[in-house]
mmCIF file of C-alpha atoms in Angstrom:
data_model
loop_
_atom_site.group_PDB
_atom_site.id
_atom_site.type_symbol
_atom_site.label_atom_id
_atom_site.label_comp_id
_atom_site.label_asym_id
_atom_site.label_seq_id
_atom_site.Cartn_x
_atom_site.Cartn_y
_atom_site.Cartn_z
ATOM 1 C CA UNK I 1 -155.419 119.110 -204.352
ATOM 2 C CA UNK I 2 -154.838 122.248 -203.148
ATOM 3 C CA UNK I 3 -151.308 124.189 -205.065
ATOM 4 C CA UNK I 4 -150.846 121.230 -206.664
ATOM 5 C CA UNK I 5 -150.677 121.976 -210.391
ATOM 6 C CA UNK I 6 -150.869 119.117 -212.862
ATOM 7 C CA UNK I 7 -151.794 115.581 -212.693
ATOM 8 C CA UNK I 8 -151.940 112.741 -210.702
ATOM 9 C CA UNK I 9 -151.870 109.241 -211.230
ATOM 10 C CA UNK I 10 -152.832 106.808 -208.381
ATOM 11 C CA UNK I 11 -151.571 102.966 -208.958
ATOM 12 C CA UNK I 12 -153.352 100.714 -206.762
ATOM 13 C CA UNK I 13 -152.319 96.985 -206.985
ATOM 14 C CA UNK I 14 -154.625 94.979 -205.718
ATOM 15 C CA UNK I 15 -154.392 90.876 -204.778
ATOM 16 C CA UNK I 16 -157.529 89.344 -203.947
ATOM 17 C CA UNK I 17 -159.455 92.343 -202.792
ATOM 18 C CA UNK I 18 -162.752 91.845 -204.127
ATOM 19 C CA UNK I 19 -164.503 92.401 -200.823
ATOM 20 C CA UNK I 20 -162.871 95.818 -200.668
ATOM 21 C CA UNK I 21 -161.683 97.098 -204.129
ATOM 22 C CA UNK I 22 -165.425 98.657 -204.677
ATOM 23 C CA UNK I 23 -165.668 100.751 -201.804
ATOM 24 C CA UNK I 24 -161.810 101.470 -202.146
ATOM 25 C CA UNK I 25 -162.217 102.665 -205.192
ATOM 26 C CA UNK I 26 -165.727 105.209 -204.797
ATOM 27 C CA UNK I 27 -163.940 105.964 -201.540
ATOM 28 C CA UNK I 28 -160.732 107.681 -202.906
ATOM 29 C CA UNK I 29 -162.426 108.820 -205.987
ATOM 30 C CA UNK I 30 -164.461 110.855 -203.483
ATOM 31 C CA UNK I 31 -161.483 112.129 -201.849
ATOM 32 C CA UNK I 32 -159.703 112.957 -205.162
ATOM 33 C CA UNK I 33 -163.001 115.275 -206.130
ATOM 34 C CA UNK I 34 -162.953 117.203 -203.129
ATOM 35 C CA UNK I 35 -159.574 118.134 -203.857
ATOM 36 C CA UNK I 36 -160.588 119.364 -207.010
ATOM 37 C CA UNK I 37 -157.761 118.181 -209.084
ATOM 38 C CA UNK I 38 -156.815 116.272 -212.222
ATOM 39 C CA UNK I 39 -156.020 112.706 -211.424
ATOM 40 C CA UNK I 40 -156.959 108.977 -212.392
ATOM 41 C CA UNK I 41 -156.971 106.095 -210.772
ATOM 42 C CA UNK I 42 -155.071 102.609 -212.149
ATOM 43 C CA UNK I 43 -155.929 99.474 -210.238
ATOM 44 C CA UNK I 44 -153.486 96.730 -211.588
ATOM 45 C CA UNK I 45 -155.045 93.102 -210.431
ATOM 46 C CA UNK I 46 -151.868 90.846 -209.539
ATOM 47 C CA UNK I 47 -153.410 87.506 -210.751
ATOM 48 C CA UNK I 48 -156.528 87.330 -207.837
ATOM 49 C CA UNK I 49 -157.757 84.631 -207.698
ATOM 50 C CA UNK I 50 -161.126 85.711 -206.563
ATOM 51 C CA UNK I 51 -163.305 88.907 -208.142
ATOM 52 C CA UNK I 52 -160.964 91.671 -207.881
ATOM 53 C CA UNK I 53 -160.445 92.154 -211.463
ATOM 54 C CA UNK I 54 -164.390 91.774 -212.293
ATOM 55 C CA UNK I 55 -165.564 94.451 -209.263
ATOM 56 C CA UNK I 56 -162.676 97.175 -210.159
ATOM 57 C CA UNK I 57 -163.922 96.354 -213.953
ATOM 58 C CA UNK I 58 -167.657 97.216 -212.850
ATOM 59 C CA UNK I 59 -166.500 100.409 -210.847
ATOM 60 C CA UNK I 60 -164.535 101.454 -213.724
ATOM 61 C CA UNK I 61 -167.508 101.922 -215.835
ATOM 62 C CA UNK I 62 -169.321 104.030 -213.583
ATOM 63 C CA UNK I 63 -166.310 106.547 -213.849
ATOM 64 C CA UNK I 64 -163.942 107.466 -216.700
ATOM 65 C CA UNK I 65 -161.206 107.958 -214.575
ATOM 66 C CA UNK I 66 -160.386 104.833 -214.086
ATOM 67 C CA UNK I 67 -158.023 102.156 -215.701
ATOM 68 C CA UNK I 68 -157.955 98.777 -215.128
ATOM 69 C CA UNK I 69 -155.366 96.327 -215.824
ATOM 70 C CA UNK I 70 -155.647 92.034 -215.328
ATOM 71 C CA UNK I 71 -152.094 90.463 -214.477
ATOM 72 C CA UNK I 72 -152.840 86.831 -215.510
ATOM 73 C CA UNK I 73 -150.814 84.978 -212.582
ATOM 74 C CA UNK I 74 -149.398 86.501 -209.310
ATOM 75 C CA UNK I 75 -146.069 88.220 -210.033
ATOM 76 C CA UNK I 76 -145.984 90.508 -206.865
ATOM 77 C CA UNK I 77 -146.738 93.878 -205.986
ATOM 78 C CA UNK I 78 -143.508 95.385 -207.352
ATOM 79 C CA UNK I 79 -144.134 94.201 -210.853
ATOM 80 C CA UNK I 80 -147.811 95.247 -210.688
ATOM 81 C CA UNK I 81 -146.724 98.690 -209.657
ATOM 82 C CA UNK I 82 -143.877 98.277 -212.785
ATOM 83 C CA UNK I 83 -146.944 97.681 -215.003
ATOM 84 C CA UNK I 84 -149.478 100.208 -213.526
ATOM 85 C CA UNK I 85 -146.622 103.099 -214.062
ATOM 86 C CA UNK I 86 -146.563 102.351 -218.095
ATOM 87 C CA UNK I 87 -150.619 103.571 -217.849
ATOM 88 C CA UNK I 88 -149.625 106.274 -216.339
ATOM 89 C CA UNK I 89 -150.187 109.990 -217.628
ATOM 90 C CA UNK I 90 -149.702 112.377 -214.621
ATOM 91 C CA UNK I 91 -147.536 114.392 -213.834
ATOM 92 C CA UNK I 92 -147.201 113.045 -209.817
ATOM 93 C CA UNK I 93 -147.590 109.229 -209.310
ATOM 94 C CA UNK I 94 -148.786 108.216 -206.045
ATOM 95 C CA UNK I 95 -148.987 104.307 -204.848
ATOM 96 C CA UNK I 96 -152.159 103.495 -202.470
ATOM 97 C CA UNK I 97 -152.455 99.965 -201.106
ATOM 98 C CA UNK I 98 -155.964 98.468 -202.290
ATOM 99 C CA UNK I 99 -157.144 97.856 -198.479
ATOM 100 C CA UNK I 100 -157.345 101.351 -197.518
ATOM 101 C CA UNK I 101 -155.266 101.002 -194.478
ATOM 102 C CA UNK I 102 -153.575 104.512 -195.250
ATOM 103 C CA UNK I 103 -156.613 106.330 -196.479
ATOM 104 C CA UNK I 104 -156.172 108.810 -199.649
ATOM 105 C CA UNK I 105 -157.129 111.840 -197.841
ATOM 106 C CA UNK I 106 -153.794 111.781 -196.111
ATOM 107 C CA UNK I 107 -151.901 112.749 -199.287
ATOM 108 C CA UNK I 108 -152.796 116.915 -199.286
ATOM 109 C CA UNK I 109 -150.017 116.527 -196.281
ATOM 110 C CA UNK I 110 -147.668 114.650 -198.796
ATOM 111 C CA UNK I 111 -148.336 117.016 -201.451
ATOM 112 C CA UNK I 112 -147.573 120.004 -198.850
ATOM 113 C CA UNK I 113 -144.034 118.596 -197.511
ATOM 114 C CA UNK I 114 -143.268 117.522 -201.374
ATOM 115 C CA UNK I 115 -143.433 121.672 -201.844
ATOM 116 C CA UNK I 116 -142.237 122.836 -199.129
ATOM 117 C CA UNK I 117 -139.195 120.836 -198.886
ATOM 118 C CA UNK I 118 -138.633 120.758 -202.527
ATOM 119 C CA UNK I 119 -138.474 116.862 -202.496
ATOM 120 C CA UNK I 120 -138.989 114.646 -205.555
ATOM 121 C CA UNK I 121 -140.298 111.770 -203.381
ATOM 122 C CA UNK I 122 -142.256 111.698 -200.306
ATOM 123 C CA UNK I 123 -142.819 108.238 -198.437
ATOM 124 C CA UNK I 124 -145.203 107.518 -195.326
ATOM 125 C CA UNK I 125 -142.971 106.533 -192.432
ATOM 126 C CA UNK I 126 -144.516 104.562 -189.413
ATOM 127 C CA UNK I 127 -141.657 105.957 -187.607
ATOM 128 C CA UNK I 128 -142.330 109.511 -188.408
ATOM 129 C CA UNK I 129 -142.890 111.268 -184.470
ATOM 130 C CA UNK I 130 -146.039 112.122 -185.822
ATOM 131 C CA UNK I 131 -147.558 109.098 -187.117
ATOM 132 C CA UNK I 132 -150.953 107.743 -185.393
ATOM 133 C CA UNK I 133 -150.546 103.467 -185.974
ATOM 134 C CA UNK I 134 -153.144 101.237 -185.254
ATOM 135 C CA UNK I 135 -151.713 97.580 -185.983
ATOM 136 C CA UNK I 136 -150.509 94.407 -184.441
ATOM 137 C CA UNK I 137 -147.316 94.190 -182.024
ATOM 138 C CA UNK I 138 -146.277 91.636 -184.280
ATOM 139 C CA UNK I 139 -145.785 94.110 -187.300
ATOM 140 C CA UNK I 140 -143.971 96.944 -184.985
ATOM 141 C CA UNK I 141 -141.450 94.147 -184.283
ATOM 142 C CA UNK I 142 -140.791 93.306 -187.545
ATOM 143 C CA UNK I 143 -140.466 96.727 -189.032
ATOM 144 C CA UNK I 144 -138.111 97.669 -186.160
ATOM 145 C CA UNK I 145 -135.963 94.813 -187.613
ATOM 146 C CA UNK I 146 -136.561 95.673 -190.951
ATOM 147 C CA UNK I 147 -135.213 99.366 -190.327
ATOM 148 C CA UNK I 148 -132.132 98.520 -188.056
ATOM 149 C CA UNK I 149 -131.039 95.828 -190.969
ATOM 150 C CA UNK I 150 -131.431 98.496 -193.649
ATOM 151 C CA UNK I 151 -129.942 101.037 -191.880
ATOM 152 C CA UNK I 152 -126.673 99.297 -191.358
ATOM 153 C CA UNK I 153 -126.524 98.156 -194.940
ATOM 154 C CA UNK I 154 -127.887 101.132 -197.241
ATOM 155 C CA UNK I 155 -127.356 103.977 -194.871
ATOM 156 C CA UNK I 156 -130.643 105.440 -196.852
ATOM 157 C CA UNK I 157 -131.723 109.252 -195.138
ATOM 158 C CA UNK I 158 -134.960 108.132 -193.996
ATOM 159 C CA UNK I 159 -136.771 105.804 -191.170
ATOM 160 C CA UNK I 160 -139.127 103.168 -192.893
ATOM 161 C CA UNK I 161 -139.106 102.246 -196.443
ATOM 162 C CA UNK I 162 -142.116 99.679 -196.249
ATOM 163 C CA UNK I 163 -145.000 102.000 -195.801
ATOM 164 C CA UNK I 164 -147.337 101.716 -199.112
ATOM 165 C CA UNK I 165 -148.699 105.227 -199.489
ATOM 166 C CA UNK I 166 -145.612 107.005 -201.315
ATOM 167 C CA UNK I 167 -145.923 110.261 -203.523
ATOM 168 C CA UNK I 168 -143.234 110.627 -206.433
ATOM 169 C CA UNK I 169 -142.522 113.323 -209.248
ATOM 170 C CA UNK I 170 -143.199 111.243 -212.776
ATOM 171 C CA UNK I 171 -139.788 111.980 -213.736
ATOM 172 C CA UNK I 172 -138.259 110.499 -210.832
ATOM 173 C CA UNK I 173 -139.829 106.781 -211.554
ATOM 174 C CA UNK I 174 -139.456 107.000 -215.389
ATOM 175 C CA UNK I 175 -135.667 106.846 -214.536
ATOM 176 C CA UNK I 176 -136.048 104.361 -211.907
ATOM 177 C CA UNK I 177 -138.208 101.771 -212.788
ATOM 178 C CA UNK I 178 -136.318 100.516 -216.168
ATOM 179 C CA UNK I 179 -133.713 99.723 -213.212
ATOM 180 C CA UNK I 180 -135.407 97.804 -210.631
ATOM 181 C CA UNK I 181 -135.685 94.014 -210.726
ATOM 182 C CA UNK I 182 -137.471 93.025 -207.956
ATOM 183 C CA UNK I 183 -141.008 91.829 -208.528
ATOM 184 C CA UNK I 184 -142.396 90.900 -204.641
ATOM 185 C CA UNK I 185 -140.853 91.598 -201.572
ATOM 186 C CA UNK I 186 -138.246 94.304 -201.580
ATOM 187 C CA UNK I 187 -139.345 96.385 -204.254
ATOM 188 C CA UNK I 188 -139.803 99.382 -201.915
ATOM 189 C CA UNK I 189 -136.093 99.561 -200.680
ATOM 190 C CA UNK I 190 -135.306 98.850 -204.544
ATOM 191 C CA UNK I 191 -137.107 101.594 -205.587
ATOM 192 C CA UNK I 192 -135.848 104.095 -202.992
ATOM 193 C CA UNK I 193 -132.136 103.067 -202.967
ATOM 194 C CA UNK I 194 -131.878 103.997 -206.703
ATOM 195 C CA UNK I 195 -133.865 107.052 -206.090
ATOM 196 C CA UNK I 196 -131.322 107.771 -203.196
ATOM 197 C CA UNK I 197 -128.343 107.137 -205.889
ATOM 198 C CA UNK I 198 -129.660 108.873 -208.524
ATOM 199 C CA UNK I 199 -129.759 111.987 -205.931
ATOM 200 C CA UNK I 200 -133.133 112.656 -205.733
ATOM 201 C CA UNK I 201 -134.636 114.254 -202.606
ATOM 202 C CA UNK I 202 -136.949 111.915 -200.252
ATOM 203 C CA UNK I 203 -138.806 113.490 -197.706
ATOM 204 C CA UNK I 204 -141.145 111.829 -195.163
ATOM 205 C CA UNK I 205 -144.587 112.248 -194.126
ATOM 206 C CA UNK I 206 -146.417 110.969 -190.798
ATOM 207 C CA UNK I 207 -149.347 108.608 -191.693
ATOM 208 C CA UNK I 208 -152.285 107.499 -189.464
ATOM 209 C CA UNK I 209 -152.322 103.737 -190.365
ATOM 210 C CA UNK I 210 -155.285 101.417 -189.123
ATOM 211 C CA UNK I 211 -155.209 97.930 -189.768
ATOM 212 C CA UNK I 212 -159.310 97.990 -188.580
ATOM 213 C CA UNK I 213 -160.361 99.871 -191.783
ATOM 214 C CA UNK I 214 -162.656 96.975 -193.181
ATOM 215 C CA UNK I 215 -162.431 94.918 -189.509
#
């Protein structure tokens, strides 16, 4: 990653992905190697009930950068993110959705904004002016909602908080986490409401999302 000194740690929580998580996995590792930096990769499987946890196993052995870790039963994405954090060794976490509808390679612009406007946490936003989306009308609606409702009762400096490719200082979550309780839905606006409180700086990044990535 280019001026980025130090490492990164990628969580990727993944439910019933075994279709993708392969080709997720070789995919950003690719991406991470042509930035040339120090990073690994921790793929936390939420209690699949398919053969998630088996494929990320088998990819894992082909490279030493990566960590996986089997959640018994489905306790939702927050808490697998909660448990991929305690891996964690880097010195920048980043989350990455398993499907690969916001591919890795998007990040170098995260990592740029992080820098050069000194944030501690940068967060896709769908609603960034600069943001290329390819997904249903269905989801536009709801996140339109979702941000009007927030808005009114958090009053949080920024436009979406439900994007899944987010880019944090390590510091910033190691004070966070130990105060966030929900496990499923929510955890985003959990996470970035005590961020917000604990006066850390969030900065947004435009994303091209497309829902078509595996068909």
């Amino acid at each position: 990653m280019k001026n980025i000194k130090g490492k990164i740690s990628v969580i990727i929580p993944a439910y019933n992905e075994a279709g993708v998580i392969a080709e997720s996995l070789n995919e950003t590792i690719r991406v991470f190697n042509d930035f040339g930096c120090k990073y690994e990769l921790i793929v936390v499987d939420d209690g699949s009930s398919d053969d998630t946890f088996q494929n990320a196993l088998k990819a894992s052995r082909q490279h030493s950068n990566i960590i996986v870790k089997q959640l018994k039963t489905n306790r939702g994405k927050g808490r697998a993110l909660k448990v991929g954090f305690r891996l964690c060794s880097g010195d920048y976490v980043v989350f990455l959705d398993a499907d690969m509808e916001l591919h890795p390679a998007q990040l170098q612009t995260f990592f740029d904004i992080m820098r050069l406007d000194e944030a501690d946490v940068v967060i896709g936003s769908k609603r960034h002016p600069n943001s290329r989306l390819n997904y249903p009308l269905q989801r536009k609606i709801i996140s339109s909602v979702y941000f009007f409702l927030i808005k009114i009762f958090f009053g949080l400096p920024i436009r979406d908080t439900q994007t899944g490719l987010k880019l944090f200082k390590y510091e910033v979550l190691k004070r966070v986490f130990p105060r966030i309780l929900v496990k499923a839905f929510g955890y985003d606006l959990e996470i970035l409401v005590n961020v917000h409180q604990l006066g850390y700086r969030i900065a947004e990044a435009p994303i091209v999302l497309d829902t078509q990535r595996y068909g």
